[in-house]
Short mmCIF file of C-alpha atoms and ligand atoms in Angstrom, two decimals:
data_model
loop_
_atom_site.label_atom_id
_atom_site.label_comp_id
_atom_site.label_asym_id
_atom_site.label_seq_id
_atom_site.Cartn_x
_atom_site.Cartn_y
_atom_site.Cartn_z
CA VAL A 1 -42.26 92.73 60.19
CA THR A 2 -42.98 96.38 60.20
CA VAL A 3 -46.28 97.13 61.90
CA ALA A 4 -48.67 99.36 60.00
CA VAL A 5 -48.76 102.83 61.49
CA HIS A 6 -51.61 104.44 59.60
CA THR A 7 -55.24 103.90 60.46
CA PHE A 8 -58.12 104.66 58.06
CA GLU A 9 -59.33 107.55 60.16
CA GLU A 10 -55.95 109.25 60.12
CA LEU A 11 -55.58 109.16 56.40
CA ALA A 12 -56.86 111.91 54.12
CA GLU A 13 -57.69 111.34 50.51
CA PRO A 14 -55.57 108.91 48.52
CA PRO A 15 -52.55 110.46 46.71
CA THR A 16 -53.24 112.87 43.91
CA LEU A 17 -51.28 115.53 42.10
CA LYS A 18 -52.09 119.23 42.67
CA PRO A 19 -52.35 120.89 39.27
CA PRO A 20 -50.59 124.21 38.69
CA GLU A 21 -52.90 127.26 39.26
CA ARG A 22 -52.21 128.71 35.77
CA ALA A 23 -51.28 127.32 32.32
CA LEU A 24 -47.58 126.54 32.10
CA SER A 25 -45.22 128.45 29.77
CA THR A 26 -44.19 126.44 26.70
CA PHE A 27 -40.83 125.58 28.20
CA ARG A 28 -42.29 124.49 31.51
CA PHE A 29 -45.06 122.57 29.67
CA PHE A 30 -42.49 120.43 27.88
CA VAL A 31 -40.36 119.93 30.99
CA ALA A 32 -43.45 118.73 32.88
CA MET A 33 -44.45 116.64 29.85
CA VAL A 34 -41.10 114.74 30.03
CA ARG A 35 -41.26 114.37 33.73
CA ASN A 36 -44.87 113.29 34.17
CA PRO A 37 -47.56 114.13 31.45
CA ILE A 38 -50.37 114.26 33.95
CA THR A 39 -48.83 117.38 35.57
CA VAL A 40 -49.03 119.61 32.44
CA TRP A 41 -52.56 120.91 32.65
CA PRO A 42 -53.70 123.68 35.02
CA LYS A 43 -56.48 123.49 37.68
CA GLU A 44 -58.99 124.77 35.17
CA VAL A 45 -58.83 121.43 33.25
CA CYS A 46 -60.54 119.85 36.34
CA GLU A 47 -63.26 122.50 36.36
CA ALA A 48 -63.96 123.65 32.82
CA PRO A 49 -65.69 121.95 29.91
CA ILE A 50 -62.80 122.62 27.47
CA PHE A 51 -59.39 124.32 27.90
CA LEU A 52 -57.22 125.73 25.20
CA GLN A 53 -53.54 126.24 25.63
CA GLU A 54 -50.88 127.80 23.29
CA VAL A 55 -47.88 125.58 23.17
CA ALA A 56 -44.95 126.40 20.85
CA GLY A 57 -47.26 128.66 18.85
CA LYS A 58 -49.96 126.09 18.33
CA THR A 59 -53.33 125.71 20.07
CA ILE A 60 -53.96 122.45 21.83
CA ALA A 61 -57.32 121.57 23.34
CA PHE A 62 -58.15 119.64 26.49
CA VAL A 63 -61.66 118.34 26.24
CA MET A 64 -63.57 117.32 29.37
CA HIS A 65 -67.32 117.92 29.01
CA PRO A 66 -69.37 114.81 28.24
CA ASP A 67 -71.33 116.45 25.41
CA LEU A 68 -68.07 117.48 23.73
CA LEU A 69 -66.51 114.10 24.30
CA LYS A 70 -69.53 112.49 22.62
CA VAL A 71 -68.66 114.49 19.52
CA VAL A 72 -64.97 113.57 19.64
CA PHE A 73 -65.64 109.84 20.02
CA ASP A 74 -68.70 109.76 17.62
CA PRO A 75 -68.36 106.57 15.53
CA ALA A 76 -69.92 108.34 12.59
CA SER A 77 -67.47 111.23 12.77
CA GLU A 78 -64.88 111.44 10.03
CA VAL A 79 -63.21 114.47 11.67
CA PHE A 80 -61.48 113.12 14.77
CA ALA A 81 -58.63 110.61 14.12
CA LYS A 82 -55.98 109.06 16.27
CA ASN A 83 -53.19 111.52 16.87
CA PRO A 84 -50.12 110.70 14.65
CA LEU A 85 -48.15 111.29 17.85
CA GLU A 86 -49.28 107.82 18.94
CA ASP A 87 -48.06 106.29 15.78
CA ARG A 88 -44.58 107.63 16.60
CA LEU A 89 -44.92 106.38 20.17
CA TYR A 90 -46.07 102.87 19.48
CA ARG A 91 -45.03 101.93 15.96
CA PRO A 92 -41.41 100.74 16.69
CA LEU A 93 -42.89 98.22 19.11
CA MET A 94 -46.36 97.39 17.87
CA GLY A 95 -45.96 97.91 14.10
CA ASP A 96 -49.27 98.28 12.28
CA GLY A 97 -51.43 96.29 14.71
CA ILE A 98 -54.91 97.13 16.04
CA LEU A 99 -53.76 99.93 18.36
CA THR A 100 -51.70 101.76 15.80
CA SER A 101 -53.30 101.22 12.35
CA GLN A 102 -56.03 103.37 10.81
CA GLY A 103 -58.63 103.08 8.08
CA GLU A 104 -59.36 99.82 6.34
CA LEU A 105 -56.21 98.18 7.75
CA TRP A 106 -57.48 98.87 11.29
CA ARG A 107 -61.12 97.93 10.46
CA GLY A 108 -60.14 94.50 9.07
CA GLN A 109 -57.93 93.62 11.98
CA ARG A 110 -60.51 94.85 14.56
CA ARG A 111 -63.24 92.79 12.90
CA ALA A 112 -61.09 89.67 12.82
CA ALA A 113 -59.95 89.96 16.46
CA ALA A 114 -63.32 91.09 18.06
CA PRO A 115 -64.82 87.54 18.45
CA LEU A 116 -61.66 86.54 20.44
CA PHE A 117 -62.46 89.08 23.09
CA ARG A 118 -66.17 88.40 23.55
CA PRO A 119 -67.01 87.30 27.16
CA SER A 120 -68.27 83.91 25.90
CA ALA A 121 -64.82 83.31 24.25
CA LEU A 122 -63.00 84.19 27.46
CA ILE A 123 -64.70 81.72 29.86
CA CYS A 124 -61.81 79.27 29.34
CA GLN A 125 -59.38 81.88 30.66
CA VAL A 126 -60.81 81.97 34.14
CA PRO A 127 -58.77 78.99 35.56
CA ASN A 128 -55.67 80.54 34.03
CA MET A 129 -56.48 83.75 35.96
CA VAL A 130 -57.11 81.95 39.22
CA ALA A 131 -53.80 80.03 38.73
CA ALA A 132 -51.84 83.32 38.30
CA ALA A 133 -53.38 84.71 41.53
CA ASP A 134 -52.62 81.40 43.35
CA ARG A 135 -48.98 81.47 42.30
CA THR A 136 -48.73 84.98 43.73
CA ILE A 137 -50.25 83.85 47.06
CA GLY A 138 -47.93 80.82 47.05
CA LYS A 139 -44.88 83.00 46.74
CA TRP A 140 -46.12 85.45 49.47
CA ARG A 141 -46.90 82.48 51.81
CA GLU A 142 -43.34 81.26 51.43
CA ALA A 143 -42.33 84.35 53.41
CA GLY A 144 -44.50 83.29 56.40
CA PRO A 145 -48.01 84.02 57.63
CA GLU A 146 -47.28 87.74 57.60
CA SER A 147 -44.74 89.64 55.60
CA ILE A 148 -43.99 92.86 53.70
CA GLN A 149 -44.35 92.38 49.93
CA LEU A 150 -43.81 94.55 46.91
CA ILE A 151 -47.20 94.76 45.19
CA ASP A 152 -46.17 96.22 41.74
CA PRO A 153 -43.87 93.44 40.56
CA ALA A 154 -46.21 90.82 41.88
CA MET A 155 -49.17 92.18 39.94
CA MET A 156 -46.94 92.81 36.87
CA ARG A 157 -45.92 89.12 36.92
CA ALA A 158 -49.42 87.81 37.53
CA THR A 159 -51.06 89.86 34.68
CA PHE A 160 -48.17 89.03 32.33
CA GLU A 161 -48.67 85.37 33.10
CA VAL A 162 -52.43 85.62 32.38
CA VAL A 163 -52.03 87.32 28.99
CA SER A 164 -49.04 85.26 27.84
CA GLN A 165 -50.76 82.02 28.88
CA ALA A 166 -53.86 83.18 26.98
CA LEU A 167 -51.89 84.00 23.86
CA LEU A 168 -49.22 81.32 23.79
CA PRO A 169 -49.88 78.76 26.56
CA ASP A 170 -47.03 76.39 25.80
CA ASP A 171 -44.49 79.16 25.52
CA GLY A 172 -46.18 81.19 28.15
CA ASN A 173 -43.81 82.86 30.70
CA PHE A 174 -41.04 82.67 28.13
CA ALA A 175 -38.36 85.21 28.87
CA MET A 176 -40.82 87.03 31.07
CA GLY A 177 -38.25 88.87 33.05
CA ASP A 178 -36.68 90.16 29.80
CA ILE A 179 -39.95 91.27 28.29
CA GLU A 180 -40.89 93.15 31.47
CA ARG A 181 -37.50 94.87 31.53
CA TRP A 182 -37.59 95.76 27.91
CA THR A 183 -41.15 97.06 28.14
CA THR A 184 -40.18 99.39 31.00
CA GLU A 185 -37.14 100.56 29.02
CA TYR A 186 -39.33 101.22 25.97
CA LEU A 187 -41.95 103.15 28.01
CA ALA A 188 -39.26 105.16 29.73
CA GLY A 189 -38.65 107.00 26.44
CA SER A 190 -42.33 107.60 25.78
CA SER A 191 -42.59 111.16 27.25
CA TRP A 192 -39.67 112.30 25.04
CA ASP A 193 -41.36 110.90 22.03
CA ILE A 194 -44.54 112.86 22.87
CA VAL A 195 -42.67 116.12 23.21
CA TYR A 196 -40.67 115.58 20.04
CA ALA A 197 -43.84 114.77 18.12
CA MET A 198 -45.60 117.90 19.52
CA LEU A 199 -42.57 119.99 18.37
CA LYS A 200 -42.76 118.19 15.06
CA LEU A 201 -39.08 117.20 15.28
CA PRO A 202 -38.02 114.52 12.81
CA ARG A 203 -38.39 110.90 13.88
CA TRP A 204 -34.57 110.23 13.61
CA MET A 205 -33.69 112.92 16.09
CA PRO A 206 -32.02 111.38 19.16
CA HIS A 207 -33.23 111.86 22.73
CA PRO A 208 -31.69 110.60 25.95
CA ARG A 209 -33.82 107.43 25.97
CA ARG A 210 -34.10 106.74 22.22
CA ARG A 211 -31.39 104.25 21.66
CA ARG A 212 -32.35 102.06 24.59
CA ALA A 213 -36.08 102.28 23.71
CA LEU A 214 -35.44 101.19 20.15
CA ALA A 215 -33.19 98.38 21.26
CA ALA A 216 -35.85 97.25 23.71
CA ALA A 217 -38.52 97.28 20.89
CA ARG A 218 -36.20 95.23 18.63
CA ASN A 219 -35.54 92.65 21.42
CA ILE A 220 -39.21 92.25 22.12
CA ARG A 221 -40.08 91.84 18.44
CA SER A 222 -37.34 89.36 17.90
CA ALA A 223 -38.14 87.18 20.97
CA LEU A 224 -41.88 87.01 20.03
CA GLY A 225 -41.26 86.74 16.32
CA GLN A 226 -39.34 83.56 16.89
CA LEU A 227 -42.19 82.03 18.79
CA ILE A 228 -44.73 82.93 16.15
CA GLU A 229 -42.47 81.58 13.39
CA ARG A 230 -42.18 78.35 15.22
CA ARG A 231 -45.97 78.15 15.55
CA LEU A 232 -46.38 78.79 11.81
CA ARG A 233 -43.85 76.03 11.03
CA GLU A 234 -45.36 73.55 13.50
CA PRO A 235 -49.15 74.24 13.55
CA THR A 236 -51.01 72.68 16.52
CA ALA A 237 -54.68 72.10 17.26
CA ARG A 238 -54.30 73.96 20.54
CA ASP A 239 -57.04 76.44 21.31
CA ASP A 240 -55.27 79.66 22.39
CA LEU A 241 -55.60 83.26 21.28
CA LEU A 242 -52.66 82.97 18.89
CA GLY A 243 -54.20 79.95 17.13
CA ARG A 244 -57.52 81.78 16.95
CA LEU A 245 -55.78 84.90 15.57
CA LEU A 246 -53.95 82.81 12.96
CA ALA A 247 -57.29 81.31 11.89
CA ALA A 248 -59.39 84.45 12.12
CA PRO A 249 -60.24 85.86 8.63
CA ASP A 250 -61.42 89.40 8.12
CA PRO A 251 -65.16 88.80 7.84
CA THR A 252 -65.40 91.11 4.86
CA SER A 253 -62.39 90.07 2.77
CA GLY A 254 -62.20 86.53 4.00
CA CYS A 255 -58.40 86.84 4.11
CA PRO A 256 -56.45 85.57 7.16
CA MET A 257 -54.05 88.04 8.90
CA ALA A 258 -50.48 88.17 7.51
CA SER A 259 -47.85 86.80 9.76
CA HIS A 260 -46.10 90.13 10.38
CA ARG A 261 -49.48 91.57 11.39
CA ILE A 262 -49.96 88.62 13.76
CA LEU A 263 -46.63 89.62 15.40
CA ASP A 264 -47.81 93.26 15.67
CA ASN A 265 -50.98 92.20 17.39
CA VAL A 266 -49.44 89.59 19.67
CA ILE A 267 -47.11 92.35 21.02
CA THR A 268 -50.04 94.76 21.18
CA PHE A 269 -52.19 92.35 23.22
CA LEU A 270 -49.21 91.36 25.44
CA ILE A 271 -48.18 94.96 26.29
CA ALA A 272 -51.66 96.64 26.21
CA GLY A 273 -53.02 93.66 28.07
CA HIS A 274 -50.78 93.43 31.09
CA GLU A 275 -49.52 96.99 31.68
CA THR A 276 -53.07 98.27 32.11
CA THR A 277 -54.47 95.44 34.31
CA TYR A 278 -51.31 95.42 36.37
CA SER A 279 -51.93 99.12 37.04
CA THR A 280 -55.58 98.54 37.96
CA LEU A 281 -54.77 95.79 40.48
CA THR A 282 -51.77 97.52 42.02
CA TRP A 283 -53.80 100.75 42.78
CA ALA A 284 -56.88 98.77 43.85
CA ILE A 285 -54.87 96.81 46.37
CA TYR A 286 -53.20 99.97 47.66
CA LEU A 287 -56.59 101.66 48.10
CA LEU A 288 -57.96 98.61 49.91
CA ALA A 289 -55.00 98.67 52.33
CA ARG A 290 -55.98 102.30 53.11
CA SER A 291 -59.57 101.29 53.55
CA PRO A 292 -60.13 98.33 55.87
CA GLU A 293 -63.87 98.97 55.66
CA TRP A 294 -63.96 98.22 51.90
CA GLN A 295 -61.42 95.47 52.19
CA ARG A 296 -63.66 93.77 54.67
CA LYS A 297 -66.68 94.10 52.36
CA LEU A 298 -64.67 92.62 49.57
CA ARG A 299 -63.47 89.66 51.62
CA ASP A 300 -66.95 88.95 52.95
CA GLU A 301 -68.32 89.10 49.34
CA ALA A 302 -65.53 86.76 48.12
CA ASN A 303 -66.24 84.25 50.84
CA ALA A 304 -70.08 84.43 50.53
CA VAL A 305 -70.01 84.01 46.73
CA THR A 306 -67.27 81.42 46.27
CA LEU A 307 -67.62 79.55 49.65
CA GLY A 308 -63.80 79.55 49.69
CA ARG A 309 -63.55 77.65 46.39
CA PRO A 310 -61.67 78.85 43.24
CA VAL A 311 -63.53 81.63 41.37
CA THR A 312 -65.48 80.43 38.37
CA TYR A 313 -67.13 82.16 35.39
CA GLU A 314 -70.50 81.74 37.16
CA HIS A 315 -69.35 83.69 40.17
CA LEU A 316 -68.37 86.81 38.20
CA ASP A 317 -71.81 88.50 38.01
CA LYS A 318 -72.23 88.13 41.70
CA LEU A 319 -68.95 89.83 42.68
CA LEU A 320 -70.41 93.32 42.79
CA VAL A 321 -68.31 94.85 45.52
CA CYS A 322 -65.14 93.68 43.74
CA ARG A 323 -66.30 95.36 40.48
CA GLN A 324 -67.16 98.55 42.36
CA VAL A 325 -63.72 98.66 43.97
CA LEU A 326 -62.00 98.07 40.64
CA LYS A 327 -63.93 100.78 38.86
CA GLU A 328 -63.23 103.24 41.68
CA ALA A 329 -59.54 102.39 41.50
CA MET A 330 -59.63 102.99 37.73
CA ARG A 331 -61.46 106.28 38.26
CA LEU A 332 -58.86 107.61 40.66
CA TYR A 333 -55.84 106.02 38.84
CA PRO A 334 -56.94 105.42 35.22
CA PRO A 335 -54.45 102.98 33.63
CA ALA A 336 -54.57 105.00 30.36
CA PRO A 337 -54.52 108.55 31.92
CA ILE A 338 -54.46 110.58 28.57
CA LEU A 339 -55.85 109.86 25.16
CA SER A 340 -55.40 112.11 22.17
CA ARG A 341 -56.89 112.78 18.77
CA VAL A 342 -56.41 115.32 15.91
CA CYS A 343 -59.08 116.88 13.74
CA THR A 344 -58.60 116.09 10.08
CA ASN A 345 -60.79 118.99 8.88
CA ARG A 346 -61.83 122.35 10.28
CA VAL A 347 -64.15 121.75 13.17
CA GLU A 348 -66.30 123.67 15.69
CA LEU A 349 -66.31 122.31 19.28
CA GLY A 350 -67.75 124.04 22.36
CA GLY A 351 -68.25 127.21 20.35
CA ARG A 352 -64.67 127.44 19.15
CA HIS A 353 -63.22 126.83 15.76
CA PHE A 354 -60.19 124.61 15.18
CA ALA A 355 -57.90 124.36 12.17
CA PRO A 356 -57.11 120.95 10.67
CA GLY A 357 -54.38 119.23 12.46
CA THR A 358 -55.21 120.67 15.95
CA MET A 359 -54.36 118.24 18.75
CA PHE A 360 -57.13 117.31 21.20
CA PHE A 361 -56.09 115.77 24.54
CA VAL A 362 -58.69 113.79 26.47
CA PRO A 363 -57.25 113.94 30.01
CA ILE A 364 -58.96 110.89 31.48
CA TYR A 365 -57.18 111.47 34.83
CA ALA A 366 -58.69 115.02 35.08
CA ILE A 367 -62.08 113.95 33.81
CA HIS A 368 -62.23 111.22 36.45
CA ARG A 369 -61.59 113.92 39.18
CA HIS A 370 -63.56 116.71 37.50
CA ARG A 371 -65.24 119.07 40.00
CA ARG A 372 -68.43 119.24 37.99
CA LEU A 373 -68.76 115.66 37.18
CA TRP A 374 -68.00 114.02 40.55
CA ALA A 375 -68.91 114.77 44.14
CA ASP A 376 -65.87 114.76 46.45
CA PRO A 377 -63.78 113.72 43.38
CA ASP A 378 -60.52 112.81 45.13
CA ALA A 379 -62.11 110.59 47.72
CA PHE A 380 -62.15 106.70 47.48
CA ASP A 381 -65.74 105.69 47.48
CA PRO A 382 -66.61 102.46 45.49
CA SER A 383 -70.32 103.04 46.27
CA ARG A 384 -70.27 105.50 43.32
CA PHE A 385 -70.43 102.45 41.22
CA ASP A 386 -73.31 100.58 42.92
CA GLU A 387 -76.28 99.99 40.80
CA ALA A 388 -78.27 103.02 41.87
CA ASN A 389 -75.36 105.50 41.64
CA GLU A 390 -73.65 104.24 38.50
CA ALA A 391 -76.63 104.98 36.34
CA ALA A 392 -76.38 108.62 37.31
CA HIS A 393 -72.99 109.12 35.71
CA SER A 394 -72.53 110.12 32.10
CA ARG A 395 -70.88 107.46 29.92
CA TYR A 396 -68.20 110.03 29.23
CA ALA A 397 -67.50 110.87 32.92
CA PHE A 398 -65.94 107.48 33.42
CA MET A 399 -64.00 106.11 30.48
CA PRO A 400 -60.98 104.01 31.53
CA TRP A 401 -61.33 101.99 28.35
CA GLY A 402 -61.87 104.99 26.12
CA ALA A 403 -64.98 105.31 23.88
CA GLY A 404 -66.19 105.27 20.33
CA PRO A 405 -64.87 102.93 17.59
CA ARG A 406 -61.41 102.67 19.10
CA VAL A 407 -62.68 101.68 22.55
CA CYS A 408 -60.46 99.05 24.20
CA ILE A 409 -61.02 95.63 22.65
CA GLY A 410 -59.78 93.89 25.81
CA ALA A 411 -62.28 95.68 28.25
CA ALA A 412 -64.18 92.50 29.14
CA PHE A 413 -60.94 90.46 29.36
CA SER A 414 -59.42 93.00 31.72
CA MET A 415 -62.42 93.31 33.94
CA MET A 416 -62.77 89.47 34.15
CA GLU A 417 -59.06 89.20 34.97
CA ALA A 418 -58.95 91.85 37.55
CA THR A 419 -62.08 90.52 39.25
CA VAL A 420 -60.75 86.93 39.37
CA ILE A 421 -57.36 87.99 40.73
CA LEU A 422 -58.62 90.44 43.28
CA THR A 423 -61.29 88.04 44.60
CA THR A 424 -58.73 85.22 44.89
CA LEU A 425 -56.43 87.56 46.78
CA ALA A 426 -59.16 88.71 49.06
CA GLN A 427 -60.09 85.01 49.86
CA ASN A 428 -56.58 84.56 51.13
CA ALA A 429 -54.83 87.74 52.17
CA TRP A 430 -55.27 90.92 54.21
CA PHE A 431 -53.36 93.99 53.09
CA SER A 432 -52.28 96.87 55.33
CA LEU A 433 -50.01 99.82 55.02
CA THR A 434 -46.42 100.00 56.13
CA THR A 435 -44.52 103.06 57.17
CA ASP A 436 -43.62 103.89 53.57
CA PRO A 437 -44.56 107.33 52.25
CA GLU A 438 -47.59 107.45 49.92
CA PRO A 439 -46.93 106.47 46.27
CA SER A 440 -47.53 109.15 43.67
CA PRO A 441 -49.01 108.48 40.25
CA LEU A 442 -46.56 108.72 37.29
CA ALA A 443 -47.77 108.54 33.59
CA ARG A 444 -45.60 106.42 31.37
CA ILE A 445 -48.27 105.82 28.78
CA THR A 446 -49.92 103.82 31.56
CA LEU A 447 -50.24 105.15 35.08
CA ARG A 448 -47.76 103.57 37.45
CA PRO A 449 -46.94 104.32 41.09
CA LYS A 450 -43.66 106.35 41.01
CA GLU A 451 -42.44 104.58 44.15
CA ALA A 452 -42.92 100.86 44.45
CA ILE A 453 -45.85 99.98 46.71
CA ARG A 454 -44.85 97.80 49.71
CA LEU A 455 -47.67 96.48 51.90
CA ASN A 456 -48.05 94.23 54.84
CA VAL A 457 -49.65 90.94 53.70
CA LYS A 458 -51.31 88.69 56.34
CA PHE A 459 -52.94 85.41 55.45
CA ALA A 460 -56.72 84.93 56.01
CA ASP A 461 -56.39 82.45 58.89
CA ARG A 462 -54.73 85.31 60.71
CA ALA A 463 -56.64 88.22 59.06
CA ALA A 464 -58.36 90.83 61.21
C1 HEM B 1 -57.80 97.69 32.75
C2 HEM B 1 -57.34 97.30 31.64
C3 HEM B 1 -57.32 98.09 30.38
C4 HEM B 1 -57.51 99.45 30.17
C5 HEM B 1 -57.84 100.56 31.21
C6 HEM B 1 -57.39 99.72 28.76
C7 HEM B 1 -57.49 100.95 28.16
C8 HEM B 1 -57.60 101.20 26.79
C9 HEM B 1 -57.92 102.43 26.13
C10 HEM B 1 -58.20 103.73 26.91
C11 HEM B 1 -57.94 102.24 24.85
C12 HEM B 1 -58.30 103.23 23.77
C13 HEM B 1 -57.13 104.08 23.27
C14 HEM B 1 -57.67 105.24 22.43
O1 HEM B 1 -58.84 105.46 22.26
O2 HEM B 1 -56.74 105.98 21.95
C15 HEM B 1 -57.50 100.89 24.60
C16 HEM B 1 -57.37 100.28 23.36
C17 HEM B 1 -56.96 99.01 23.17
N1 HEM B 1 -56.69 98.05 24.15
FE1 HEM B 1 -56.96 98.25 26.12
N2 HEM B 1 -57.05 98.55 28.14
C18 HEM B 1 -57.04 97.50 29.07
C19 HEM B 1 -56.83 96.15 28.85
C20 HEM B 1 -56.60 95.62 27.62
C21 HEM B 1 -56.32 94.15 27.32
C22 HEM B 1 -56.53 93.09 28.44
C23 HEM B 1 -56.11 94.04 26.03
C24 HEM B 1 -55.80 92.82 25.22
C25 HEM B 1 -55.45 91.67 25.71
C26 HEM B 1 -56.18 95.39 25.44
C27 HEM B 1 -55.93 95.70 24.12
C28 HEM B 1 -56.22 96.90 23.51
C29 HEM B 1 -56.21 97.13 22.09
C30 HEM B 1 -55.74 96.18 21.04
C31 HEM B 1 -56.65 98.49 21.85
C32 HEM B 1 -56.73 99.21 20.51
C33 HEM B 1 -58.19 99.11 20.05
C34 HEM B 1 -58.41 99.82 18.69
O3 HEM B 1 -57.77 100.74 18.51
O4 HEM B 1 -59.27 99.37 17.99
N3 HEM B 1 -56.48 96.32 26.44
N4 HEM B 1 -57.32 100.22 25.81
#
């Protein structure tokens, strides 16, 4: 067992990336984009309301000010649409599902799936979330009362188990290792796709990760396609998300979703659902290991609310410290660190005029650490999200789930899942740092720690 060497007092702010002083040249912009897309913007993006940059002869805009973001995400606006760049990024894997489609096709799918994600429809998922956390604890306990554990794969596994059990309980955990590996291979090519799309290079043009990424997408689609086909051949009365999706008609047209669309959406929910919640939990646990003060508050709350019993739906509203910790983790390390849009018509924003087709980036990572929106922005302080303080923030200063009509459909699901898992872990385990260097954030569509996070895990009977 390696003994933790850092103390809370010794540690400065949690890891962040220092942005370049000035805008990068086009070449350096694209190199940085491939390496880590959250390193492309200059310091000004964390200080200004809007920032324009010339890249390969085109203007791109970074939008940070809440008033401007309100315009970009206005549900009534016909001007700002999803960036076609995303279509290129996600379509090989997610087809024409809710995340990727536009217009009526999107509206119908969103309307049909929305009732599945209401909190009242998710109550039955709580035991499934507790069970995933319990399995994690069980595995860690096998290593003894105190051990060093890799947090990322454990959280990846737990969140994958939750979403796959919710979608396809009988087949849940099918080929989980394969799906995880293929997803990582797929995402590894994402930065190349973004750069190629920005350069308007044709879709067929190869890049160093393209072949493996496309093969990974084909493998995922084929593995899940077989499961769905089986379910269509052998219908069951089981009440799971897949069954509800199969039964859900578009409320306007009354038509059920076609089977290939079901596949698109099952993949979308599986990938969008676990990659993001895994990221939230991994960073939250790491931040707690750096902050014994908050970890103690969390553990005390978990014990006081649940009395040591499994978390239930009724506990959720009372787990306030846990929600504050999770939100602060998502502020510092937003699972979706960059969103993007294009304007379909000429538009004026922040006193500037933009031609149709201009790309707008919403750098959530920078907005969440913006000098004018947050006091002491790089510090970990969950009390920013207590009742009194939370109301003081603009809706657009904290937007891990996005905003507007395309806001995350799984926001309630993810918050419920992260709260249940983190509380269950806090009931049992105490996390502290090892001698490892600090992890740094790396954007691969979602924000992952570049280096795996290893922590010392001690069980509650021996906790400090
Ligand atoms: C902490 C966890 C999560 C975060 C931070 C997150 C973040 C986001 C964000 C930022 C968007 C909007 C993208 C945009 O505007 O371009 C989004 C959309 C979406 N998310 Fe999540 N997500 C999370 C969990 C989930 C879960 C659990 C599911 C499903 C099981 C899910 C499914 C989706 C889908 C389907 C969309 C597309 C919605 C649409 O376009 O209408 N997400 N998510």
